[in-house]
XYZ file of C-alpha atoms in Angstrom:
258
model
C -0.117 -0.396 -0.164
C 1.356 3.765 -1.325
C 1.739 6.204 1.053
C 1.293 10.250 0.300
C 2.421 12.668 2.349
C 1.257 16.309 1.859
C 4.495 18.426 1.806
C 3.914 21.453 0.071
C 2.734 23.848 1.591
C 4.381 27.118 3.246
C 4.816 26.684 6.956
C 4.111 29.862 7.964
C 4.364 29.998 11.591
C 7.133 28.382 11.620
C 8.783 30.916 9.431
C 12.060 31.246 11.317
C 12.768 27.620 9.939
C 10.909 27.699 6.800
C 12.478 30.580 5.007
C 14.973 28.708 4.136
C 13.346 25.640 3.891
C 9.657 23.905 3.460
C 8.262 23.137 6.810
C 8.191 19.461 6.501
C 12.851 19.507 5.641
C 12.914 21.320 9.635
C 15.236 18.356 11.023
C 14.137 17.214 14.624
C 18.339 15.571 15.630
C 19.225 15.936 12.660
C 16.625 14.800 10.869
C 13.828 15.877 8.608
C 10.225 15.281 10.461
C 9.080 14.072 6.731
C 11.785 11.900 7.858
C 10.546 10.895 11.112
C 7.023 10.551 9.181
C 8.418 7.652 6.886
C 10.725 5.633 9.605
C 6.573 5.069 11.602
C 5.252 4.012 8.213
C 8.798 1.915 7.621
C 9.078 0.549 10.606
C 5.280 -1.216 9.813
C 6.475 -2.764 6.918
C 4.812 0.525 4.497
C 7.888 1.400 2.275
C 6.849 2.907 -1.010
C 6.179 6.700 -0.685
C 4.425 9.575 -2.706
C 5.485 12.899 -1.574
C 3.847 15.853 -2.505
C 6.225 18.301 -3.197
C 5.397 22.298 -3.411
C 6.880 25.046 -2.333
C 10.623 24.976 -2.372
C 10.322 21.282 -3.070
C 13.677 20.663 -5.440
C 15.251 20.629 -1.265
C 13.016 17.408 -0.267
C 14.142 16.552 -4.446
C 17.910 17.102 -3.665
C 18.056 15.088 -0.186
C 16.487 11.888 -1.189
C 19.062 12.256 -4.564
C 22.398 12.004 -2.002
C 20.973 9.676 1.288
C 22.749 7.453 -0.368
C 25.205 10.319 0.252
C 24.163 11.377 3.907
C 24.078 7.769 5.372
C 27.061 6.634 3.812
C 31.160 7.339 4.949
C 33.016 7.613 1.134
C 36.764 7.483 -0.142
C 36.917 10.178 -2.933
C 39.391 10.290 -5.649
C 39.904 13.358 -6.204
C 42.572 12.239 -9.289
C 39.726 9.151 -10.692
C 37.619 11.673 -9.620
C 35.594 8.562 -8.288
C 33.775 7.449 -4.809
C 33.587 4.638 -2.950
C 30.850 3.934 -0.503
C 31.678 2.660 2.565
C 28.651 1.735 6.495
C 26.211 1.666 3.498
C 22.394 2.651 5.367
C 20.787 3.015 3.243
C 16.645 2.852 3.890
C 14.278 0.688 1.706
C 12.292 2.531 0.835
C 11.130 3.886 -2.691
C 10.437 7.812 -3.328
C 8.256 9.133 -5.781
C 8.872 12.703 -5.745
C 5.997 15.002 -7.397
C 5.556 19.019 -8.261
C 2.017 19.229 -6.891
C 2.219 23.156 -7.140
C 3.026 26.140 -4.440
C -0.384 27.318 -3.968
C -2.034 24.492 -4.967
C -5.107 22.909 -1.739
C -3.785 19.803 -0.431
C -6.974 18.460 -1.777
C -5.645 19.543 -5.810
C -2.455 17.924 -4.704
C -4.029 14.905 -4.101
C -5.096 14.750 -6.956
C -2.637 15.153 -8.952
C -0.328 12.365 -7.387
C -3.409 10.506 -8.801
C -1.688 8.754 -11.506
C 1.143 7.494 -9.436
C -1.465 6.327 -6.835
C -3.525 3.504 -9.370
C -7.128 2.437 -8.430
C -5.416 0.775 -5.493
C -6.322 1.874 -1.595
C -3.738 4.053 -0.044
C -2.519 6.805 2.369
C -2.522 9.567 3.588
C -1.038 11.944 5.917
C 0.438 15.594 6.283
C 4.662 16.052 6.399
C 4.827 17.972 9.684
C 2.982 15.509 12.085
C 4.490 12.336 14.826
C 2.522 9.787 16.208
C 2.666 6.384 17.774
C 0.037 5.437 16.100
C -0.243 1.338 15.076
C -0.226 1.829 11.188
C -0.145 -1.782 10.848
C -4.314 -1.769 14.014
C -5.077 0.974 11.546
C -5.120 -0.052 8.327
C -6.641 -3.239 8.731
C -9.659 -1.454 11.484
C -10.479 0.379 8.446
C -10.465 -2.758 6.557
C -13.057 -3.756 8.830
C -15.142 -0.744 8.523
C -15.895 -1.685 5.316
C -15.702 2.350 4.464
C -14.421 3.762 1.803
C -11.939 6.378 4.368
C -10.561 6.682 7.340
C -9.204 9.322 9.504
C -7.080 8.927 12.925
C -9.123 10.967 15.745
C -7.079 12.165 18.548
C -8.077 14.728 21.452
C -5.220 17.564 21.548
C -4.226 18.590 25.615
C -5.177 21.212 26.289
C -2.754 24.609 26.146
C -2.927 26.044 29.291
C -3.222 24.211 33.108
C -6.345 23.457 34.023
C -6.968 24.306 38.240
C -10.034 22.898 40.359
C -11.334 24.456 42.504
C -13.568 23.723 46.150
C -15.360 25.960 47.453
C -13.469 28.667 49.251
C -12.024 28.756 45.876
C -8.783 26.135 47.915
C -7.513 24.527 44.409
C -7.806 20.826 45.553
C -5.564 20.037 42.062
C -3.407 21.504 39.010
C -2.923 19.105 35.811
C -0.473 20.748 34.218
C -2.057 19.702 30.310
C -5.723 17.877 30.891
C -7.542 16.891 27.840
C -9.579 19.103 25.668
C -13.441 19.173 26.001
C -12.979 15.513 25.323
C -13.708 16.383 20.993
C -12.740 13.612 18.661
C -10.056 16.426 15.239
C -7.996 15.397 12.385
C -5.215 13.914 13.661
C -4.489 12.227 9.636
C -2.774 9.409 9.127
C -5.741 8.711 6.519
C -6.996 5.365 5.190
C -8.529 5.586 1.466
C -10.555 4.126 -0.827
C -9.694 5.165 -4.930
C -13.077 5.973 -4.900
C -12.713 9.857 -2.407
C -11.295 11.227 -5.354
C -14.412 11.223 -7.263
C -15.307 13.878 -4.723
C -12.136 16.409 -5.350
C -14.747 18.481 -7.600
C -12.728 22.036 -6.847
C -8.932 21.265 -8.757
C -6.564 22.447 -7.460
C -8.220 24.997 -4.985
C -10.198 22.150 -2.946
C -9.257 21.768 0.487
C -9.082 18.051 1.630
C -10.190 18.297 4.967
C -13.745 19.824 3.447
C -15.700 18.933 0.886
C -14.172 16.077 -0.145
C -14.406 14.804 4.072
C -17.467 16.935 4.951
C -19.341 14.892 1.524
C -18.091 11.419 2.089
C -19.491 11.941 5.635
C -22.883 13.117 4.416
C -22.102 9.418 2.550
C -21.748 7.530 5.132
C -18.774 6.396 3.972
C -16.119 8.734 6.467
C -14.413 6.321 10.190
C -12.842 7.392 12.810
C -10.442 5.064 14.469
C -9.800 6.467 17.452
C -6.128 7.171 18.702
C -5.517 7.896 22.099
C -1.907 7.914 22.509
C 1.587 10.346 22.065
C 0.034 12.027 18.330
C 2.029 15.899 17.971
C 2.507 18.640 14.575
C 4.619 20.913 14.835
C 2.512 24.292 14.057
C 5.136 26.516 15.655
C 8.658 26.765 16.796
C 8.143 25.864 20.456
C 6.962 22.667 18.357
C 9.695 22.192 17.591
C 11.401 22.589 20.345
C 8.983 19.961 22.204
C 10.629 17.487 20.035
C 13.691 18.391 19.652
C 14.056 18.083 23.522
C 12.163 15.079 22.708
C 14.480 12.873 21.068
C 17.362 14.285 21.818
C 16.112 12.470 25.821
C 15.958 9.420 23.659
C 12.088 9.578 24.739
C 10.137 10.094 21.813
C 6.971 8.078 21.614
C 6.793 8.271 17.582
C 10.432 6.544 17.365
C 9.510 2.739 16.400
C 12.011 1.816 15.026
C 15.743 1.189 16.376
C-alpha cells in the first residue's frame, strides 16, 4: 500500500525555519520531520512513498537524491573522479517526488498524484506531524469497516494548565496539560479507497478537509480510528523545540524503530 505525504505547504507559523526550507524539511534530531514520519510507516512495513512537493520542493528532491551519500562513509578519489561508499545504511524506500504546485490546496495535491497511486487503497498524512499510532492496526480497522475513508481521530491536550477549585475558592488539584473538552479532531494518518478522488471536484483549489471529507462523511463513508496515544504537529517553533527535547532525551514516543 502506497503512502502519500502532503509536503507542499508554506509553513508560515514556523517562519523562523521555513524561510529557508519547506516545513517537512525542518529537522528533529538532525533529520527532517518528513524522515521521521517515513520511518514510522517503514517500521510497520510500508516503504512505498509519494511525496506531494510544493514550496521549495527542490530541497526535498535534493535531500533524497543525495540521501545515500548523507548516510554513508565515503572515499573520494579526486584524481580518478570516483567515489567509494562504505558502511551504507540506505532505507528500503521507493520514493516518488511530485511537484504538485506552489499554491495548490491539500485536496488538489492529492488529485495531482492520482496517476501514481493507481486504482488501489492508499494512505495519506501530513508532512509535519508525528505520532505513535499503530499503522497496521489502523489499516486493519479500515479494512474491517468497509468504508471508503478512515481518519485517525485524536484528542489534544489543553493549551494551559487547569485548576480544580473547591468551595471557598481553595485549589485542590492542578493538571498541567489536561485533555480538551472531549472533542475528537482530525489527526491525519488516513487510509483511503480510490473512490475518494470523485469527491475532489475543484481541482487545485480543493481543500481536502472541507469538500471531500465533508462529502464522504455525509455519504456515511468516513470512519474514525480513535487514537489515544501520542500525537503532535509541528506548527510553531515551540512545537519544534518540544519535539527536539523528546528526541535528544531518548523519550520520543513516535520512535518505533531501532
